[in-house]
Amino acid sequence: MRQRLQYAFFGILSALVGIAAGHLVAAFLNPASSPVLAIGSTVIDLTPTPVKEWAVAQFGTADKPILVGSVSAGALLLAAVGGVLARRRFALGALVIVALVALTGLAAVLRPTAGPLDAVPALATALAGVVALWWLTTAAAASTQTSSAEYAEAEPEGTASRRGVLIAAGALAAAAAVMGGVGRWVTSLRTDPSEVALPATTDPAGSFPQGLEGKVDGISPFQTPNADFYRIDTRLSLPTVDIDSWTLTVDGDVDQQVTLTFDELTQMDNIERDITLTCVSNDVGGPYVGGARWLGVKLTDVLDRAGVGSDSDQILCTDVDGMTISVPLKVATDGRDAMLAFGMNGEALPVEHGFPVRMVVPGLYGFVSACKWITRMTLTTYDAQQAYWTERDWAIDAPIKISSRIDTPKSFAEIEAGDTFIGGVAWSQGEGVDKVEVKIDGGDWQEAKLGPSAGVDYWRQWYHPWKAESGQHTLTVRATNGQGEVQSPAKAMPFPNGSSGYQSIITRVS
Ligand SMILES: Nc1nc2c(c(=O)[nH]1)N[C@H]1C(S)=C(S)[C@@H](COP(=O)(O)O)O[C@H]1N2
Ligand SMILES: [Mo]
């Protein structure tokens, strides 16, 4: 029994060594042809819809990891059987491992976007797996022989002679870890957005106005640099998406399902737009807002390729890992510049912000529009399917509320008396900001000066010259949009559809 367990472990270890070797080779050729990924994606594709739906109902967004987990568990179980068989007849065990690997190779080669080279990682897996199994079984056989010949009386399996097995197992485990690690690293290099060439823009946004940041110290830059752009998502680690195998599918209530590769998407006509993104979780005066120049394909251009039916009221977006974000269909297709973006401030989308493609819908909070790492848009209804935050009772149609923020002086900052500036940003996507007013202590609202406009979907900088007198002062700000609508003074928390109220800060002037 103990021997069988040992050989089962040999089988599993050999399979892991093989998989790591395959992963490493795939990293150089095509990350999607890695044995783990190839089998995982194939199983997901082959799973009949009812089973998928059952899995989603049972496990929610964890359905994919669970699916891939069960497949891996099944494979390792088979590998264990192979190990046990190898104890009596090495060839039989090796055959099971090779058969297992042949399946992954087949899966890799049969992927929709695969080429013949995609079988190479499977060959590496088979070779490394069989060599590992051979090494382990030989070492074990030697140890059994020595122990029965020389140490039979002392101990049935002498510790000294078992060292050979331990060395082999240890070396193989280390090799698997190193190969897997290097494979991951190489893959991450491959999925480096800086390697991606963006298409020329067919509908440019025009020259970007000079902001106030050179004039008013401490004001947010008019265009938020990518590295400083706020990041909000549910992920623990960033996904690595291979640009060559990424696709975007439009399905559900459509005339015909459409799947686009990155090349196909970027070859379509595009638009370049300045849009301010805002998170629903942003408190009044908070940091979860930023302005960028986005480059992408108009959402309606992609939807038109599939032909949207008349029964749906939401676009259910799915990301590379099955995370879902719902978008109100009517709002996203009402003529605003909703897009599937692949460029941000002149660069490919950074990984943190959705590489290779994300949705951007001006005027809607990110949680109901800005799906990052998007792979699927399903035309469906809110009755039929629920997205991540919808299930958690957040609003489904959540327009961004008019808001304004004081960037300088900072809250509770101590400043010197004399001539200074109060300054910040204000936004009302869709209408634009027409007026910002500042109140100092209990005084009247005073109109602040506005920075340049980069369109109605973009925030606006503002500043107000202030002769600061010593003492403690309370500064309050409010914005008015292009429709004459004044920012609401009613205090609201972010849940369920965004915060409201006026930001007030206290500053001490010495
Ligand atoms: N796939 C995915 N997309 C997502 C999210 C997420 O958790 N997963 N978070 C959303 C939320 S709540 C916001 S506010 C925006 C933030 O985009 P950013 O991180 O690029 O600023 O992304 C949206 N897109
Ligand atoms: Mo958000």
Coordinates of C-alpha atoms and ligand atoms in Angstrom, one line a residue:
M1 CA 0.0 0.0 0.0
R2 CA 2.7 2.4 1.0
Q3 CA 4.6 1.6 -2.2
R4 CA 1.5 2.2 -4.2
L5 CA 1.1 5.6 -2.6
Q6 CA 4.7 6.4 -3.4
Y7 CA 4.3 5.5 -7.0
A8 CA 1.0 7.4 -7.2
F9 CA 3.0 10.4 -6.0
F10 CA 5.6 9.7 -8.6
G11 CA 2.9 9.9 -11.3
I12 CA 1.6 13.2 -9.9
L13 CA 5.1 14.7 -9.6
S14 CA 6.0 13.6 -13.1
A15 CA 2.8 15.2 -14.5
L16 CA 3.6 18.5 -12.7
V17 CA 7.1 18.5 -14.0
G18 CA 5.7 17.9 -17.5
I19 CA 3.1 20.6 -17.2
A20 CA 5.7 23.1 -15.9
A21 CA 8.0 22.3 -18.9
G22 CA 5.1 22.7 -21.3
H23 CA 4.2 26.0 -19.7
L24 CA 7.8 27.2 -20.1
V25 CA 7.9 26.3 -23.8
A26 CA 4.4 27.8 -24.4
A27 CA 5.6 31.0 -22.8
F28 CA 8.1 31.4 -25.7
L29 CA 5.7 30.2 -28.4
N30 CA 2.1 31.1 -27.5
P31 CA 1.0 31.3 -23.8
A32 CA -2.5 30.1 -24.7
S33 CA -1.0 26.8 -25.8
S34 CA 0.2 26.0 -22.3
P35 CA -1.2 22.6 -21.3
V36 CA -3.1 24.0 -18.3
L37 CA -4.7 26.9 -20.3
A38 CA -5.4 24.8 -23.4
I39 CA -7.3 22.1 -21.4
G40 CA -9.0 24.7 -19.2
S41 CA -10.3 26.7 -22.2
T42 CA -11.3 23.6 -24.1
V43 CA -13.3 22.2 -21.2
I44 CA -15.0 25.6 -20.8
D45 CA -15.9 25.7 -24.5
L46 CA -17.1 22.1 -24.5
T47 CA -19.2 22.3 -21.4
P48 CA -22.9 22.2 -22.5
T49 CA -24.7 25.5 -21.7
P50 CA -27.1 23.9 -19.1
V51 CA -24.1 22.5 -17.2
K52 CA -22.4 25.8 -17.4
E53 CA -25.5 27.5 -16.2
W54 CA -25.8 25.0 -13.4
A55 CA -22.2 25.6 -12.5
V56 CA -22.7 29.4 -12.5
A57 CA -25.8 29.0 -10.4
Q58 CA -23.9 26.8 -7.9
F59 CA -20.6 28.6 -7.7
G60 CA -21.3 32.1 -9.1
T61 CA -18.3 33.8 -10.4
A62 CA -16.1 31.0 -9.0
D63 CA -17.4 28.7 -11.6
K64 CA -14.3 28.9 -13.9
P65 CA -11.7 28.3 -11.2
I66 CA -13.8 25.4 -9.9
L67 CA -14.1 24.0 -13.4
V68 CA -10.4 24.3 -14.1
G69 CA -9.7 23.0 -10.6
S70 CA -11.8 19.8 -11.2
V71 CA -10.1 19.2 -14.6
S72 CA -6.6 19.5 -13.0
A73 CA -7.7 17.2 -10.1
G74 CA -9.0 14.7 -12.7
A75 CA -5.7 14.9 -14.7
L76 CA -3.6 14.4 -11.5
L77 CA -5.7 11.4 -10.5
L78 CA -5.0 9.8 -13.9
A79 CA -1.3 10.7 -13.5
A80 CA -1.4 8.9 -10.1
V81 CA -2.8 5.8 -11.7
G82 CA -0.1 6.1 -14.3
G83 CA 2.5 6.2 -11.5
V84 CA 1.0 3.1 -9.8
L85 CA 1.1 1.2 -13.2
A86 CA 4.7 2.2 -13.8
R87 CA 5.7 0.3 -10.6
R88 CA 5.2 -3.0 -12.4
R89 CA 5.6 -2.0 -16.0
F90 CA 7.2 1.3 -16.6
A91 CA 6.0 1.4 -20.3
L92 CA 2.4 1.1 -19.1
G93 CA 2.7 4.0 -16.7
A94 CA 4.5 6.1 -19.3
L95 CA 1.8 5.4 -21.8
V96 CA -0.9 6.8 -19.4
I97 CA 1.2 10.0 -19.0
V98 CA 1.7 10.3 -22.7
A99 CA -2.0 9.7 -23.4
L100 CA -2.8 12.4 -20.9
V101 CA -0.4 14.8 -22.6
A102 CA -1.6 13.9 -26.0
L103 CA -5.0 15.1 -24.9
T104 CA -3.7 18.5 -23.9
G105 CA -1.7 18.7 -27.1
L106 CA -4.8 18.0 -29.1
A107 CA -6.7 20.6 -27.1
A108 CA -4.0 23.2 -27.8
V109 CA -3.9 22.4 -31.5
L110 CA -7.7 22.5 -31.9
R111 CA -8.1 25.9 -30.2
P112 CA -9.9 28.3 -32.6
T113 CA -6.8 30.5 -33.0
A114 CA -4.2 27.7 -32.9
G115 CA -1.4 26.9 -35.3
P116 CA 0.8 23.7 -35.7
L117 CA 3.4 25.1 -33.4
D118 CA 0.9 24.9 -30.5
A119 CA 1.5 21.2 -30.3
V120 CA 5.2 21.8 -29.2
P121 CA 4.4 22.6 -25.5
A122 CA 2.5 19.2 -25.3
L123 CA 5.6 17.4 -26.7
A124 CA 7.7 19.1 -24.1
T125 CA 5.2 18.1 -21.5
A126 CA 5.3 14.5 -22.6
L127 CA 9.1 14.3 -22.7
A128 CA 9.7 16.0 -19.3
G129 CA 6.9 13.9 -17.8
V130 CA 8.2 10.6 -19.0
V131 CA 11.8 11.4 -18.1
A132 CA 10.7 12.4 -14.6
L133 CA 8.7 9.2 -14.1
W134 CA 11.7 7.2 -15.4
W135 CA 14.1 8.9 -12.9
L136 CA 11.7 8.4 -10.0
T137 CA 10.9 4.8 -10.7
T138 CA 14.6 3.9 -11.3
A139 CA 15.6 5.6 -8.1
A140 CA 12.9 3.8 -6.2
A141 CA 13.8 0.4 -7.7
A142 CA 17.4 0.9 -6.7
S143 CA 16.4 1.8 -3.2
T144 CA 14.2 -1.3 -2.9
Q145 CA 17.0 -3.5 -4.1
T146 CA 19.6 -2.1 -1.8
S147 CA 17.3 -2.1 1.1
S148 CA 16.3 -5.8 0.6
A149 CA 19.8 -6.9 -0.1
E150 CA 21.8 -5.0 2.5
Y151 CA 19.5 -3.6 5.1
A152 CA 16.7 -6.1 5.1
E153 CA 17.3 -7.0 8.7
A154 CA 17.8 -3.5 10.0
E155 CA 14.9 -1.8 8.3
P156 CA 12.7 -2.8 5.3
E157 CA 13.4 0.5 3.6
G158 CA 16.7 1.8 4.8
T159 CA 16.9 5.6 5.1
A160 CA 20.3 5.9 3.5
S161 CA 19.2 4.2 0.3
R162 CA 16.0 6.1 0.1
R163 CA 18.0 9.2 -0.2
G164 CA 18.2 8.6 -4.0
V165 CA 14.4 8.8 -4.3
L166 CA 14.3 11.9 -2.1
I167 CA 17.0 13.6 -4.2
A168 CA 15.2 12.8 -7.4
A169 CA 11.8 14.0 -6.1
G170 CA 13.3 17.1 -4.6
A171 CA 15.2 18.0 -7.7
L172 CA 12.1 17.4 -9.9
A173 CA 9.9 19.5 -7.6
A174 CA 12.4 22.3 -7.7
A175 CA 12.7 22.0 -11.5
A176 CA 8.9 22.2 -11.9
A177 CA 8.8 25.3 -9.7
V178 CA 11.6 27.0 -11.6
M179 CA 10.2 26.2 -15.0
G180 CA 6.7 27.3 -14.0
G181 CA 8.0 30.5 -12.6
V182 CA 10.2 31.3 -15.5
G183 CA 7.3 30.5 -17.8
R184 CA 5.1 32.9 -16.0
W185 CA 7.7 35.6 -16.2
V186 CA 8.3 35.2 -19.9
T187 CA 4.5 35.2 -20.4
S188 CA 4.2 38.5 -18.6
L189 CA 6.9 39.9 -20.9
R190 CA 4.9 38.8 -23.9
T191 CA 1.7 40.4 -22.6
D192 CA 3.5 43.7 -22.1
P193 CA 1.3 46.5 -23.4
S194 CA 4.3 48.6 -24.5
E195 CA 4.8 46.1 -27.3
V196 CA 1.4 46.7 -28.8
A197 CA 1.2 49.0 -31.7
L198 CA -1.9 51.2 -31.7
P199 CA -3.8 52.0 -35.0
A200 CA -3.8 55.6 -36.3
T201 CA -6.9 57.4 -35.1
T202 CA -9.6 57.8 -37.8
D203 CA -11.6 60.4 -35.7
P204 CA -9.1 62.4 -33.6
A205 CA -10.1 64.4 -30.6
G206 CA -8.1 67.5 -31.6
S207 CA -5.3 69.1 -29.7
F208 CA -5.6 68.9 -25.9
P209 CA -5.8 72.2 -24.2
Q210 CA -3.1 73.4 -21.7
G211 CA -4.4 72.8 -18.2
L212 CA -4.1 75.0 -15.1
E213 CA -1.5 72.8 -13.4
G214 CA 1.3 75.1 -14.3
K215 CA -0.5 78.1 -12.9
V216 CA -2.2 76.8 -9.7
D217 CA 0.0 74.8 -7.4
G218 CA -1.5 71.6 -6.2
I219 CA -4.4 71.4 -8.7
S220 CA -5.0 68.0 -10.3
P221 CA -3.4 67.8 -13.8
F222 CA -6.0 68.3 -16.6
Q223 CA -5.1 64.9 -18.1
T224 CA -4.4 62.3 -15.5
P225 CA -1.1 60.4 -16.2
N226 CA -1.8 56.7 -16.7
A227 CA 0.5 55.8 -13.7
D228 CA -1.5 58.1 -11.4
F229 CA -5.0 57.1 -12.7
Y230 CA -7.1 55.6 -9.9
R231 CA -7.6 51.9 -10.0
I232 CA -10.7 50.1 -8.7
D233 CA -11.5 46.4 -9.3
T234 CA -12.2 43.1 -7.6
R235 CA -8.9 41.5 -8.5
L236 CA -6.2 40.3 -6.2
S237 CA -3.6 40.0 -9.0
L238 CA -3.6 41.4 -12.5
P239 CA -4.5 39.1 -15.4
T240 CA -2.0 38.5 -18.2
V241 CA -3.8 38.4 -21.4
D242 CA -2.1 37.3 -24.5
I243 CA -2.9 39.7 -27.3
D244 CA -2.6 37.0 -30.0
S245 CA -5.3 34.8 -28.5
W246 CA -7.6 37.4 -27.0
T247 CA -11.0 37.7 -28.6
L248 CA -14.2 39.8 -28.0
T249 CA -17.5 38.0 -28.6
V250 CA -20.9 39.6 -28.9
D251 CA -23.7 37.0 -28.2
G252 CA -27.1 36.6 -26.7
D253 CA -30.0 38.5 -28.3
V254 CA -28.2 39.1 -31.6
D255 CA -28.8 38.2 -35.2
Q256 CA -25.5 36.5 -35.4
Q257 CA -22.8 35.9 -32.9
V258 CA -19.6 37.8 -33.7
T259 CA -16.1 37.2 -32.5
L260 CA -13.3 39.7 -33.1
T261 CA -9.6 39.3 -32.6
F262 CA -7.5 42.3 -31.4
D263 CA -6.3 42.9 -35.0
E264 CA -9.9 42.8 -36.3
L265 CA -11.1 45.3 -33.7
T266 CA -8.2 47.7 -34.1
Q267 CA -8.6 47.6 -37.9
M268 CA -12.2 49.0 -37.6
D269 CA -12.8 52.8 -37.6
N270 CA -12.0 54.3 -34.3
I271 CA -12.7 57.4 -32.2
E272 CA -10.5 59.3 -29.9
R273 CA -12.2 61.1 -27.0
D274 CA -11.5 62.9 -23.7
I275 CA -13.6 61.3 -21.1
T276 CA -13.6 61.5 -17.3
L277 CA -14.1 58.2 -15.5
T278 CA -15.6 58.2 -12.0
C279 CA -16.1 55.4 -9.5
V280 CA -19.5 55.1 -7.7
S281 CA -17.5 54.5 -4.5
N282 CA -16.0 57.9 -4.6
D283 CA -16.9 60.0 -1.6
V284 CA -17.6 63.7 -2.1
G285 CA -14.1 65.1 -2.5
G286 CA -12.6 61.7 -3.0
P287 CA -9.8 60.5 -5.3
Y288 CA -11.6 57.9 -7.6
V289 CA -12.0 60.1 -10.6
G290 CA -9.6 60.8 -13.5
G291 CA -9.5 62.2 -17.0
A292 CA -7.9 60.5 -20.0
R293 CA -7.8 60.6 -23.7
W294 CA -9.2 57.2 -24.9
L295 CA -8.8 55.5 -28.2
G296 CA -11.2 52.8 -29.2
V297 CA -14.0 51.5 -31.5
K298 CA -17.5 53.0 -31.1
L299 CA -19.6 50.5 -29.1
T300 CA -22.4 50.7 -31.6
D301 CA -20.1 49.8 -34.5
V302 CA -19.3 46.5 -32.8
L303 CA -22.9 45.9 -31.7
D304 CA -24.1 46.6 -35.3
R305 CA -21.9 43.8 -36.6
A306 CA -23.9 41.3 -34.5
G307 CA -27.3 43.0 -35.0
V308 CA -28.9 43.7 -31.6
G309 CA -32.4 42.1 -31.1
S310 CA -35.3 43.9 -29.6
D311 CA -35.6 41.9 -26.4
S312 CA -32.6 42.9 -24.4
D313 CA -32.2 45.8 -22.0
Q314 CA -28.6 45.2 -20.8
I315 CA -25.2 44.4 -22.2
L316 CA -23.7 41.9 -19.8
C317 CA -19.9 42.3 -20.1
T318 CA -17.6 39.5 -19.0
D319 CA -13.9 39.8 -18.4
V320 CA -11.1 37.3 -18.9
D321 CA -11.9 35.6 -15.6
G322 CA -15.7 35.6 -15.7
M323 CA -16.2 38.9 -13.7
T324 CA -19.4 40.5 -15.0
I325 CA -20.4 44.1 -15.4
S326 CA -23.9 45.1 -16.6
V327 CA -24.4 48.2 -18.9
P328 CA -27.8 49.7 -19.6
L329 CA -28.2 49.1 -23.3
K330 CA -30.4 52.1 -24.0
V331 CA -28.0 54.5 -22.3
A332 CA -24.9 53.1 -23.9
T333 CA -26.4 53.3 -27.4
D334 CA -28.1 56.7 -27.1
G335 CA -25.5 58.5 -29.3
R336 CA -22.9 59.2 -26.6
D337 CA -19.3 58.2 -27.3
A338 CA -19.4 54.8 -25.7
M339 CA -16.4 52.8 -26.9
L340 CA -14.3 49.7 -26.6
A341 CA -11.0 51.3 -25.8
F342 CA -7.5 50.0 -26.4
G343 CA -5.6 53.3 -26.0
M344 CA -5.2 55.6 -23.0
N345 CA -3.4 58.9 -23.2
G346 CA -1.5 57.8 -26.4
E347 CA -0.4 54.4 -25.0
A348 CA -1.9 50.9 -25.2
L349 CA -4.2 50.4 -22.2
P350 CA -2.1 49.6 -19.2
V351 CA -2.7 46.2 -17.6
E352 CA -4.3 47.8 -14.5
H353 CA -6.7 49.6 -16.6
G354 CA -8.0 46.7 -18.7
F355 CA -5.4 45.6 -21.3
P356 CA -6.0 44.8 -24.0
V357 CA -9.6 46.2 -24.3
R358 CA -12.1 47.8 -21.9
M359 CA -15.4 49.6 -22.2
V360 CA -15.7 53.3 -21.6
V361 CA -19.2 54.9 -21.4
P362 CA -19.2 58.6 -20.7
G363 CA -21.6 59.6 -18.0
L364 CA -22.0 56.2 -16.3
Y365 CA -20.1 55.2 -13.2
G366 CA -17.4 52.6 -13.9
F367 CA -19.2 49.7 -12.1
V368 CA -22.0 49.8 -14.7
S369 CA -19.9 50.5 -17.8
A370 CA -16.2 50.4 -17.7
C371 CA -15.5 46.6 -17.9
K372 CA -11.8 46.0 -18.0
W373 CA -10.1 43.0 -19.7
I374 CA -13.4 42.5 -21.5
T375 CA -14.0 39.3 -23.6
R376 CA -17.7 39.1 -24.1
M377 CA -20.8 41.3 -24.4
T378 CA -24.0 39.4 -24.0
L379 CA -27.2 41.1 -25.0
T380 CA -29.7 40.0 -22.4
T381 CA -32.2 41.3 -19.8
Y382 CA -31.8 42.4 -16.2
D383 CA -34.5 39.8 -15.4
A384 CA -32.6 36.9 -17.0
Q385 CA -29.0 37.6 -15.8
Q386 CA -27.4 39.6 -13.1
A387 CA -23.9 41.1 -13.0
Y388 CA -21.6 41.1 -10.0
W389 CA -22.7 44.4 -8.4
T390 CA -26.3 44.0 -9.4
E391 CA -26.4 40.8 -7.3
R392 CA -25.1 43.0 -4.5
D393 CA -28.0 45.4 -4.8
W394 CA -26.2 48.4 -6.4
A395 CA -28.1 50.4 -8.9
I396 CA -28.3 49.2 -12.5
D397 CA -28.6 52.6 -14.2
A398 CA -26.2 54.9 -12.4
P399 CA -25.5 58.2 -14.1
I400 CA -22.5 60.1 -12.6
K401 CA -23.7 62.9 -10.3
I402 CA -22.5 66.5 -10.7
S403 CA -19.6 66.9 -8.4
S404 CA -16.7 69.2 -7.5
R405 CA -13.5 68.8 -5.5
I406 CA -11.1 71.1 -3.8
D407 CA -7.5 70.0 -4.5
T408 CA -5.7 72.9 -2.9
P409 CA -5.4 73.8 -0.1
K410 CA -5.5 70.3 1.3
S411 CA -7.9 69.6 4.1
F412 CA -6.5 70.7 7.5
A413 CA -3.4 72.1 5.7
E414 CA -1.7 75.1 7.4
I415 CA -1.0 77.8 4.9
E416 CA 0.6 81.3 5.2
A417 CA -1.5 84.4 5.1
G418 CA -1.6 86.4 1.9
D419 CA -2.4 85.9 -1.8
T420 CA -3.1 82.3 -2.7
F421 CA -5.4 80.1 -4.8
I422 CA -8.2 77.8 -3.9
G423 CA -8.4 75.3 -6.8
G424 CA -9.7 71.9 -7.9
V425 CA -11.8 70.0 -10.5
A426 CA -15.5 69.6 -11.2
W427 CA -17.4 67.2 -13.5
S428 CA -20.8 66.7 -14.9
Q429 CA -20.3 64.2 -17.8
G430 CA -22.7 64.7 -20.6
E431 CA -23.5 68.3 -19.8
G432 CA -20.1 69.7 -19.0
V433 CA -19.3 72.2 -16.1
D434 CA -20.4 75.8 -16.7
K435 CA -19.8 77.3 -13.3
V436 CA -18.0 76.6 -10.1
E437 CA -18.6 78.5 -6.9
V438 CA -16.7 78.8 -3.7
K439 CA -17.9 79.8 -0.3
I440 CA -15.5 80.9 2.3
D441 CA -16.7 80.5 5.9
G442 CA -20.3 81.8 6.0
G443 CA -19.9 84.2 3.1
D444 CA -21.7 84.3 -0.3
W445 CA -21.0 81.9 -3.1
Q446 CA -18.3 83.5 -5.3
E447 CA -17.8 82.4 -8.8
A448 CA -14.5 80.7 -9.5
K449 CA -12.5 81.0 -12.7
L450 CA -12.7 77.9 -15.0
G451 CA -9.9 76.2 -16.8
P452 CA -10.2 75.3 -20.5
S453 CA -12.9 72.8 -21.7
A454 CA -12.1 69.5 -23.3
G455 CA -15.7 68.7 -24.0
V456 CA -18.8 67.9 -22.0
D457 CA -17.7 64.4 -21.0
Y458 CA -14.5 65.8 -19.4
W459 CA -13.9 67.4 -16.0
R460 CA -12.9 71.0 -15.7
Q461 CA -10.3 72.6 -13.5
W462 CA -11.2 75.7 -11.6
Y463 CA -9.4 78.2 -9.3
H464 CA -10.3 81.1 -7.1
P465 CA -7.8 83.8 -6.0
W466 CA -8.0 84.2 -2.3
K467 CA -6.4 86.7 0.1
A468 CA -6.1 84.4 3.0
E469 CA -6.3 86.1 6.5
S470 CA -4.9 84.3 9.5
G471 CA -7.3 82.1 11.4
Q472 CA -9.3 79.0 10.7
H473 CA -11.4 78.9 7.5
T474 CA -14.0 76.6 6.0
L475 CA -14.0 76.4 2.3
T476 CA -16.9 74.9 0.3
V477 CA -17.3 74.2 -3.4
R478 CA -20.2 73.5 -5.7
A479 CA -20.6 73.1 -9.5
T480 CA -23.3 74.0 -12.0
N481 CA -23.5 72.1 -15.3
G482 CA -24.3 73.1 -18.9
Q483 CA -28.0 72.7 -18.3
G484 CA -28.0 75.1 -15.4
E485 CA -28.4 72.2 -12.9
V486 CA -26.7 72.9 -9.6
Q487 CA -24.8 70.2 -7.7
S488 CA -27.2 68.7 -5.1
P489 CA -26.4 69.7 -1.5
A490 CA -28.2 66.6 -0.2
K491 CA -25.7 64.3 1.5
A492 CA -25.7 60.7 0.2
M493 CA -23.3 57.8 0.7
P494 CA -21.9 56.0 -2.4
F495 CA -24.4 53.0 -2.0
P496 CA -26.4 52.4 -4.1
N497 CA -25.9 55.0 -6.9
G498 CA -23.2 57.4 -5.9
S499 CA -22.4 60.0 -3.3
S500 CA -23.7 63.6 -3.2
G501 CA -23.4 66.7 -1.1
Y502 CA -20.8 69.5 -1.0
Q503 CA -17.2 69.2 0.0
S504 CA -16.1 71.4 2.8
I505 CA -12.6 71.6 4.0
I506 CA -10.9 73.4 7.0
T507 CA -7.7 75.2 6.6
R508 CA -5.5 77.1 9.1
V509 CA -3.9 80.3 7.9
S510 CA -1.0 81.6 10.0
Ligands
LIG1 N1 -13.2 43.4 -15.1 C1 -13.5 44.4 -14.3 N2 -13.7 45.6 -14.8 C2 -14.0 46.7 -14.0 C3 -14.0 46.5 -12.6 C4 -13.7 45.2 -12.1 O1 -13.7 44.9 -10.8 N3 -13.4 44.2 -12.9 N4 -14.2 47.6 -11.7 C5 -15.0 48.7 -12.3 C6 -15.1 49.9 -11.5 S1 -16.0 49.8 -10.1 C7 -14.5 51.0 -11.9 S2 -14.8 52.5 -11.1 C8 -13.7 51.1 -13.1 C9 -12.3 51.6 -12.7 O2 -11.5 51.7 -13.8 P1 -9.9 52.0 -13.6 O3 -9.4 51.0 -12.5 O4 -9.3 51.9 -14.9 O5 -9.9 53.4 -13.0 O6 -13.5 49.8 -13.7 C10 -14.6 49.0 -13.7 N5 -14.3 47.9 -14.5
MO2 MO -16.3 51.8 -9.3

